[in-house]
Amino acid sequence: MISTRWLEKRKPYWTRLEQLLDQSTKRGFRSLGRSELQELGLLYRQIAADLAALREDRGSVHFARYLNQLLARAHNIIYSTPKASPSAILKFFALTYPRIFRHNLRFVEIALLIFMASALVGAVLTFQDPDFKLSILGPQMVQTIEKHEMWTHSIVGIKPLASSAIMTNNMSVGFMTFALGITAGLGTIYMLLFNGLLLGVIGMACHLSGMSIKLWEFVAPHGVLELPAIFLAGGAGLRIAAGLLFPGYLPRRESLARAGTEAVQLLLGSIPILVIAGIIEAFVSPTGLPTGLKFAMAGALFVLLLAYLFGAGASPTKADSSV
C-alpha cells in the first residue's frame, strides 16, 4: 500500500514535470534550455516508475490516472519529430557542426594517427620489398604503374557517371568506417588501417616508378577533402566505441546512446565534404590542368576546410566543450 509520506515525497517531482510541460505548451519546445530538457527526460523516466508503483495500489487510482495523463503529455513532447527547416539545416552546418567537430577532435586525431601510421608501414614494406605491392594492388594495377600510366584516364570521358560512382563509393567507405564502431572500434580501426596501407603502398609504388608527381597531382585536389572526411567518419566510429567501452558513471546503454548521437552528428558533416570531393575527383583531378594549379587549388581547399572546422561557430562567451 502506498504511504502518505511516499506521496508527499514524490508530488514535487510531478509538479515540476507539469510546469515544464506547461512551459513547452505555451512558449514552444525550444523555450526549454539544455538543463531543462535533461530534467524533462529524467522526470519522465522517474515518474513512469511512480506510475507503475501506483497501479499496484487500488487506493491510488486517481493518482495513477493523473500521472498517466501527465506522462502522455510528456511522451508527445519528448518523442515528437518537428520538421527541420532549411535555416536549421544551414545553422547546423555553419555553426553547430564545427563545434561538434572540435568537441570530438581527439577521436578524429586518433583516426588520423591510425591511418598515417598504416600508410607509413605500407610505404616502408613496399620500399623494402617491391613485390609486396602485388599482394595489395594486384598485378593489373602494378603493370599499369610500371608502364608509367595512370589508372584514372577513363574517368575523363564519363565525368558525370564517374562523379556519382566516386561519391557512392566514398560514402560507402565512410559509413562503413562509422558503423563498425559498434564492434568496440575494431572494425573502424581495420578500415582505417586498410585504407592507410593502400595509400602508402600506392604512393611508394608510384615513387619507385618515377610517377610521384602524376599520382599526387591527381590525388591532391580531391584528397585534401576526401581524406579528412574519412578521418571524420573514423572519429565518429571511435566515438561510438568509447561510449560502449568506457561508460563512466552512466549505464552502458545510456552512454552508448549519447555517443551514438554525437557520432551521427560528426558523420553528417563528412557528407557534403565527400560530395564536393567526388565532383572534384571526376571533373578536375584527372584533367590536364597545370600541376601547379592543381596543387594551388588543393592548398586553398585545405585552408578553407581548416578555417571552417576550427573557426566557424566559435563564440567568445561559450567554450566548445559546452556542445
Tab-separated table of C-alpha atoms in Angstrom:
chain	number	residue	atom	x	y	z
A	1	MET	CA	0.000	0.000	0.000
A	2	ILE	CA	1.276	3.469	-0.987
A	3	SER	CA	2.005	5.600	2.099
A	4	THR	CA	1.127	9.262	2.510
A	5	ARG	CA	4.795	10.011	3.170
A	6	TRP	CA	5.778	8.472	-0.170
A	7	LEU	CA	3.142	10.546	-1.960
A	8	GLU	CA	4.277	13.776	-0.336
A	9	LYS	CA	7.846	12.991	-1.252
A	10	ARG	CA	7.007	12.335	-4.911
A	11	LYS	CA	4.466	15.104	-5.570
A	12	PRO	CA	7.060	17.912	-6.049
A	13	TYR	CA	8.547	15.952	-8.958
A	14	TRP	CA	5.125	15.566	-10.554
A	15	THR	CA	4.505	19.282	-10.146
A	16	ARG	CA	7.870	20.113	-11.687
A	17	LEU	CA	7.157	17.941	-14.730
A	18	GLU	CA	3.782	19.638	-15.152
A	19	GLN	CA	5.498	23.047	-15.025
A	20	LEU	CA	7.946	22.053	-17.754
A	21	LEU	CA	5.126	20.696	-19.906
A	22	ASP	CA	3.082	23.878	-19.447
A	23	GLN	CA	6.099	25.971	-20.417
A	24	SER	CA	6.649	23.859	-23.524
A	25	THR	CA	2.966	24.128	-24.476
A	26	LYS	CA	2.772	27.904	-24.036
A	27	ARG	CA	6.160	29.003	-25.367
A	28	GLY	CA	7.216	26.071	-27.513
A	29	PHE	CA	9.606	23.172	-27.063
A	30	ARG	CA	12.595	25.363	-27.983
A	31	SER	CA	11.968	27.545	-24.936
A	32	LEU	CA	13.415	24.758	-22.772
A	33	GLY	CA	17.126	25.058	-22.093
A	34	ARG	CA	19.616	22.192	-22.202
A	35	SER	CA	19.407	21.528	-18.463
A	36	GLU	CA	15.599	21.685	-18.576
A	37	LEU	CA	15.498	19.174	-21.412
A	38	GLN	CA	17.714	16.816	-19.433
A	39	GLU	CA	15.493	17.326	-16.395
A	40	LEU	CA	12.407	16.620	-18.502
A	41	GLY	CA	13.802	13.289	-19.665
A	42	LEU	CA	14.888	12.307	-16.159
A	43	LEU	CA	11.500	13.211	-14.642
A	44	TYR	CA	9.728	11.275	-17.378
A	45	ARG	CA	11.605	8.077	-16.506
A	46	GLN	CA	11.239	8.541	-12.753
A	47	ILE	CA	7.522	9.292	-12.900
A	48	ALA	CA	6.948	6.328	-15.193
A	49	ALA	CA	8.325	4.217	-12.343
A	50	ASP	CA	5.992	6.038	-9.923
A	51	LEU	CA	3.029	5.210	-12.151
A	52	ALA	CA	3.957	1.534	-12.163
A	53	ALA	CA	4.003	1.564	-8.339
A	54	LEU	CA	0.661	3.376	-8.077
A	55	ARG	CA	-1.050	0.908	-10.373
A	56	GLU	CA	-0.330	-1.822	-7.852
A	57	ASP	CA	-2.325	0.054	-5.193
A	58	ARG	CA	-6.097	0.061	-5.653
A	59	GLY	CA	-6.475	3.073	-3.347
A	60	SER	CA	-4.326	5.267	-5.605
A	61	VAL	CA	-6.377	5.039	-8.792
A	62	HIS	CA	-6.879	8.804	-9.079
A	63	PHE	CA	-3.144	9.444	-8.679
A	64	ALA	CA	-2.397	6.815	-11.304
A	65	ARG	CA	-4.870	8.452	-13.689
A	66	TYR	CA	-3.238	11.844	-13.148
A	67	LEU	CA	0.269	10.505	-13.799
A	68	ASN	CA	-0.905	8.598	-16.835
A	69	GLN	CA	-2.210	11.828	-18.385
A	70	LEU	CA	0.946	13.677	-17.363
A	71	LEU	CA	3.206	11.075	-18.943
A	72	ALA	CA	1.097	11.030	-22.105
A	73	ARG	CA	1.712	14.773	-22.496
A	74	ALA	CA	5.411	14.331	-21.828
A	75	HIS	CA	5.652	11.458	-24.304
A	76	ASN	CA	4.116	13.542	-27.078
A	77	ILE	CA	6.648	16.321	-26.467
A	78	ILE	CA	9.737	14.164	-25.973
A	79	TYR	CA	9.124	11.877	-28.951
A	80	SER	CA	7.664	14.464	-31.321
A	81	THR	CA	9.612	14.897	-34.560
A	82	PRO	CA	9.413	18.514	-35.687
A	83	LYS	CA	10.365	19.150	-39.305
A	84	ALA	CA	13.765	20.669	-39.779
A	85	SER	CA	13.615	23.983	-41.593
A	86	PRO	CA	16.205	24.928	-44.245
A	87	SER	CA	17.502	27.613	-41.875
A	88	ALA	CA	18.003	24.997	-39.134
A	89	ILE	CA	19.981	22.772	-41.524
A	90	LEU	CA	22.074	25.747	-42.610
A	91	LYS	CA	22.693	26.696	-38.981
A	92	PHE	CA	23.765	23.144	-38.164
A	93	PHE	CA	26.439	23.053	-40.859
A	94	ALA	CA	27.508	26.687	-40.441
A	95	LEU	CA	27.704	26.861	-36.645
A	96	THR	CA	26.806	23.679	-34.791
A	97	TYR	CA	28.867	21.166	-36.766
A	98	PRO	CA	32.270	22.852	-36.308
A	99	ARG	CA	31.628	22.891	-32.549
A	100	ILE	CA	30.748	19.204	-32.608
A	101	PHE	CA	33.960	18.546	-34.536
A	102	ARG	CA	36.108	20.422	-32.011
A	103	HIS	CA	34.339	18.723	-29.109
A	104	ASN	CA	35.255	15.319	-30.597
A	105	LEU	CA	38.617	16.344	-32.019
A	106	ARG	CA	40.544	13.738	-30.017
A	107	PHE	CA	38.706	10.895	-31.771
A	108	VAL	CA	39.399	12.390	-35.213
A	109	GLU	CA	43.063	12.793	-34.256
A	110	ILE	CA	43.267	9.134	-33.238
A	111	ALA	CA	41.709	8.120	-36.581
A	112	LEU	CA	44.267	10.300	-38.388
A	113	LEU	CA	47.186	8.749	-36.475
A	114	ILE	CA	45.994	5.194	-37.196
A	115	PHE	CA	45.630	5.982	-40.899
A	116	MET	CA	49.010	7.713	-41.204
A	117	ALA	CA	50.839	5.003	-39.244
A	118	SER	CA	49.388	2.367	-41.553
A	119	ALA	CA	50.290	4.431	-44.639
A	120	LEU	CA	53.867	4.688	-43.362
A	121	VAL	CA	54.041	0.920	-42.793
A	122	GLY	CA	52.713	0.295	-46.308
A	123	ALA	CA	55.295	2.635	-47.836
A	124	VAL	CA	58.193	1.065	-45.883
A	125	LEU	CA	57.158	-2.508	-46.720
A	126	THR	CA	56.856	-1.647	-50.418
A	127	PHE	CA	60.239	0.085	-50.402
A	128	GLN	CA	61.928	-2.892	-48.731
A	129	ASP	CA	60.148	-5.496	-50.875
A	130	PRO	CA	58.762	-4.117	-54.156
A	131	ASP	CA	56.859	-7.381	-54.701
A	132	PHE	CA	54.752	-6.616	-51.614
A	133	LYS	CA	52.638	-4.262	-53.709
A	134	LEU	CA	51.401	-7.196	-55.803
A	135	SER	CA	49.536	-8.665	-52.841
A	136	ILE	CA	47.839	-5.336	-52.126
A	137	LEU	CA	47.262	-3.770	-55.539
A	138	GLY	CA	47.029	-6.807	-57.807
A	139	PRO	CA	49.034	-7.486	-60.980
A	140	GLN	CA	46.913	-5.364	-63.333
A	141	MET	CA	47.350	-2.132	-61.384
A	142	VAL	CA	51.033	-2.856	-60.779
A	143	GLN	CA	51.580	-3.338	-64.517
A	144	THR	CA	49.840	-0.038	-65.209
A	145	ILE	CA	52.119	1.769	-62.747
A	146	GLU	CA	55.246	0.097	-64.169
A	147	LYS	CA	54.219	1.347	-67.631
A	148	HIS	CA	54.163	4.867	-66.177
A	149	GLU	CA	50.451	5.134	-66.824
A	150	MET	CA	47.720	6.407	-64.527
A	151	TRP	CA	44.733	4.140	-63.971
A	152	THR	CA	42.387	7.128	-63.855
A	153	HIS	CA	42.318	8.201	-67.522
A	154	SER	CA	38.938	6.526	-68.107
A	155	ILE	CA	37.260	8.950	-65.674
A	156	VAL	CA	37.698	11.891	-68.065
A	157	GLY	CA	35.284	10.527	-70.669
A	158	ILE	CA	32.444	9.727	-68.276
A	159	LYS	CA	32.651	12.583	-65.789
A	160	PRO	CA	29.029	12.713	-64.538
A	161	LEU	CA	28.774	8.946	-64.174
A	162	ALA	CA	32.214	8.745	-62.610
A	163	SER	CA	31.384	11.500	-60.156
A	164	SER	CA	28.282	9.643	-58.997
A	165	ALA	CA	30.185	6.374	-58.653
A	166	ILE	CA	33.017	8.045	-56.747
A	167	MET	CA	30.612	9.728	-54.305
A	168	THR	CA	28.772	6.451	-53.734
A	169	ASN	CA	31.998	4.542	-53.110
A	170	ASN	CA	33.474	7.181	-50.792
A	171	MET	CA	30.261	7.467	-48.787
A	172	SER	CA	30.098	3.683	-48.503
A	173	VAL	CA	33.612	3.633	-47.075
A	174	GLY	CA	32.755	6.477	-44.703
A	175	PHE	CA	29.514	4.918	-43.482
A	176	MET	CA	31.163	1.520	-43.056
A	177	THR	CA	34.034	3.053	-41.093
A	178	PHE	CA	31.497	4.808	-38.868
A	179	ALA	CA	29.089	1.884	-38.409
A	180	LEU	CA	31.847	-0.563	-37.453
A	181	GLY	CA	32.416	1.491	-34.321
A	182	ILE	CA	29.778	-0.755	-32.750
A	183	THR	CA	32.335	-3.603	-32.870
A	184	ALA	CA	34.118	-1.867	-29.972
A	185	GLY	CA	36.082	0.058	-32.594
A	186	LEU	CA	37.824	-2.976	-34.096
A	187	GLY	CA	36.041	-2.665	-37.442
A	188	THR	CA	36.690	1.073	-37.592
A	189	ILE	CA	40.372	0.553	-36.855
A	190	TYR	CA	40.547	-2.136	-39.568
A	191	MET	CA	39.031	0.209	-42.173
A	192	LEU	CA	41.489	2.963	-41.261
A	193	LEU	CA	44.428	0.544	-41.294
A	194	PHE	CA	43.471	-0.951	-44.642
A	195	ASN	CA	42.876	2.351	-46.416
A	196	GLY	CA	46.024	3.837	-44.926
A	197	LEU	CA	48.060	0.816	-46.005
A	198	LEU	CA	46.601	1.058	-49.506
A	199	LEU	CA	47.573	4.706	-49.863
A	200	GLY	CA	51.074	4.044	-48.552
A	201	VAL	CA	51.628	1.159	-50.977
A	202	ILE	CA	50.320	3.131	-53.966
A	203	GLY	CA	52.406	6.157	-53.017
A	204	MET	CA	55.632	4.186	-52.723
A	205	ALA	CA	54.929	2.090	-55.833
A	206	CYS	CA	54.441	5.263	-57.877
A	207	HIS	CA	57.581	6.770	-56.327
A	208	LEU	CA	59.692	3.762	-57.296
A	209	SER	CA	58.361	4.014	-60.852
A	210	GLY	CA	59.043	7.751	-61.076
A	211	MET	CA	55.334	8.647	-61.025
A	212	SER	CA	55.065	10.587	-57.786
A	213	ILE	CA	54.133	13.872	-59.468
A	214	LYS	CA	51.474	12.188	-61.619
A	215	LEU	CA	49.976	10.492	-58.567
A	216	TRP	CA	49.903	13.435	-56.203
A	217	GLU	CA	48.713	15.967	-58.776
A	218	PHE	CA	45.734	13.646	-59.222
A	219	VAL	CA	45.192	12.948	-55.521
A	220	ALA	CA	45.802	16.417	-54.106
A	221	PRO	CA	42.766	18.391	-55.415
A	222	HIS	CA	40.166	15.978	-54.030
A	223	GLY	CA	42.310	14.196	-51.430
A	224	VAL	CA	42.534	17.266	-49.180
A	225	LEU	CA	38.765	16.873	-48.691
A	226	GLU	CA	38.266	13.145	-49.134
A	227	LEU	CA	40.849	12.031	-46.588
A	228	PRO	CA	39.683	14.404	-43.806
A	229	ALA	CA	36.135	13.157	-44.428
A	230	ILE	CA	37.338	9.596	-43.853
A	231	PHE	CA	39.049	10.737	-40.645
A	232	LEU	CA	35.766	12.324	-39.541
A	233	ALA	CA	33.938	9.047	-40.192
A	234	GLY	CA	36.684	7.181	-38.333
A	235	GLY	CA	36.428	9.593	-35.426
A	236	ALA	CA	32.664	9.036	-35.342
A	237	GLY	CA	33.203	5.266	-35.215
A	238	LEU	CA	35.726	5.626	-32.403
A	239	ARG	CA	33.277	7.877	-30.521
A	240	ILE	CA	30.752	5.035	-30.556
A	241	ALA	CA	33.424	2.618	-29.368
A	242	ALA	CA	34.345	4.949	-26.496
A	243	GLY	CA	30.723	5.169	-25.389
A	244	LEU	CA	30.471	1.397	-25.451
A	245	LEU	CA	33.760	0.600	-23.716
A	246	PHE	CA	34.037	3.496	-21.264
A	247	PRO	CA	30.551	4.397	-19.981
A	248	GLY	CA	31.924	6.048	-16.843
A	249	TYR	CA	29.198	6.779	-14.304
A	250	LEU	CA	26.435	6.256	-16.868
A	251	PRO	CA	24.646	2.969	-17.586
A	252	ARG	CA	26.291	1.441	-20.655
A	253	ARG	CA	23.098	1.718	-22.678
A	254	GLU	CA	22.731	5.435	-21.984
A	255	SER	CA	26.428	6.027	-22.607
A	256	LEU	CA	26.151	4.314	-25.984
A	257	ALA	CA	23.038	6.332	-26.851
A	258	ARG	CA	24.809	9.615	-26.088
A	259	ALA	CA	27.900	8.552	-28.001
A	260	GLY	CA	25.744	7.497	-30.944
A	261	THR	CA	24.062	10.892	-31.082
A	262	GLU	CA	27.388	12.726	-31.171
A	263	ALA	CA	28.866	10.237	-33.641
A	264	VAL	CA	25.984	10.609	-36.098
A	265	GLN	CA	26.308	14.386	-35.952
A	266	LEU	CA	30.056	14.101	-36.547
A	267	LEU	CA	29.443	11.815	-39.522
A	268	LEU	CA	26.840	14.131	-41.077
A	269	GLY	CA	29.423	16.824	-41.678
A	270	SER	CA	31.506	14.477	-43.801
A	271	ILE	CA	28.709	14.001	-46.354
A	272	PRO	CA	28.875	17.409	-48.096
A	273	ILE	CA	32.678	17.222	-47.947
A	274	LEU	CA	32.598	13.868	-49.773
A	275	VAL	CA	30.122	15.222	-52.333
A	276	ILE	CA	32.456	18.107	-53.168
A	277	ALA	CA	35.457	15.753	-53.239
A	278	GLY	CA	33.629	13.407	-55.641
A	279	ILE	CA	32.862	16.257	-58.040
A	280	ILE	CA	36.481	17.433	-57.976
A	281	GLU	CA	37.814	13.892	-58.433
A	282	ALA	CA	35.726	13.420	-61.579
A	283	PHE	CA	35.915	16.887	-63.149
A	284	VAL	CA	39.282	18.298	-62.031
A	285	SER	CA	41.756	15.703	-60.713
A	286	PRO	CA	42.187	13.580	-63.893
A	287	THR	CA	42.293	16.544	-66.304
A	288	GLY	CA	45.300	18.141	-67.956
A	289	LEU	CA	45.285	21.274	-65.829
A	290	PRO	CA	48.792	22.541	-64.947
A	291	THR	CA	50.306	20.731	-61.984
A	292	GLY	CA	50.935	23.957	-60.104
A	293	LEU	CA	47.300	24.982	-60.480
A	294	LYS	CA	46.105	21.651	-59.059
A	295	PHE	CA	48.381	21.918	-56.029
A	296	ALA	CA	47.359	25.551	-55.500
A	297	MET	CA	43.707	24.513	-55.620
A	298	ALA	CA	44.405	21.723	-53.106
A	299	GLY	CA	46.144	24.141	-50.764
A	300	ALA	CA	43.302	26.649	-50.948
A	301	LEU	CA	40.654	23.987	-50.295
A	302	PHE	CA	42.589	22.613	-47.337
A	303	VAL	CA	42.987	26.058	-45.767
A	304	LEU	CA	39.263	26.730	-46.230
A	305	LEU	CA	38.397	23.376	-44.644
A	306	LEU	CA	40.622	24.059	-41.625
A	307	ALA	CA	39.222	27.570	-41.251
A	308	TYR	CA	35.696	26.153	-41.300
A	309	LEU	CA	36.312	23.323	-38.842
A	310	PHE	CA	38.427	25.277	-36.366
A	311	GLY	CA	36.973	28.764	-36.752
A	312	ALA	CA	33.282	28.603	-37.657
A	313	GLY	CA	30.804	28.676	-34.798
A	314	ALA	CA	33.395	29.927	-32.341
A	315	SER	CA	31.959	32.048	-29.549
A	316	PRO	CA	33.960	34.275	-27.199
A	317	THR	CA	31.494	33.544	-24.405
A	318	LYS	CA	30.964	29.830	-24.745
A	319	ALA	CA	33.561	27.097	-24.855
A	320	ASP	CA	33.338	24.387	-27.429
A	321	SER	CA	33.115	21.818	-24.683
A	322	SER	CA	29.608	23.044	-23.937
A	323	VAL	CA	28.321	21.326	-27.067
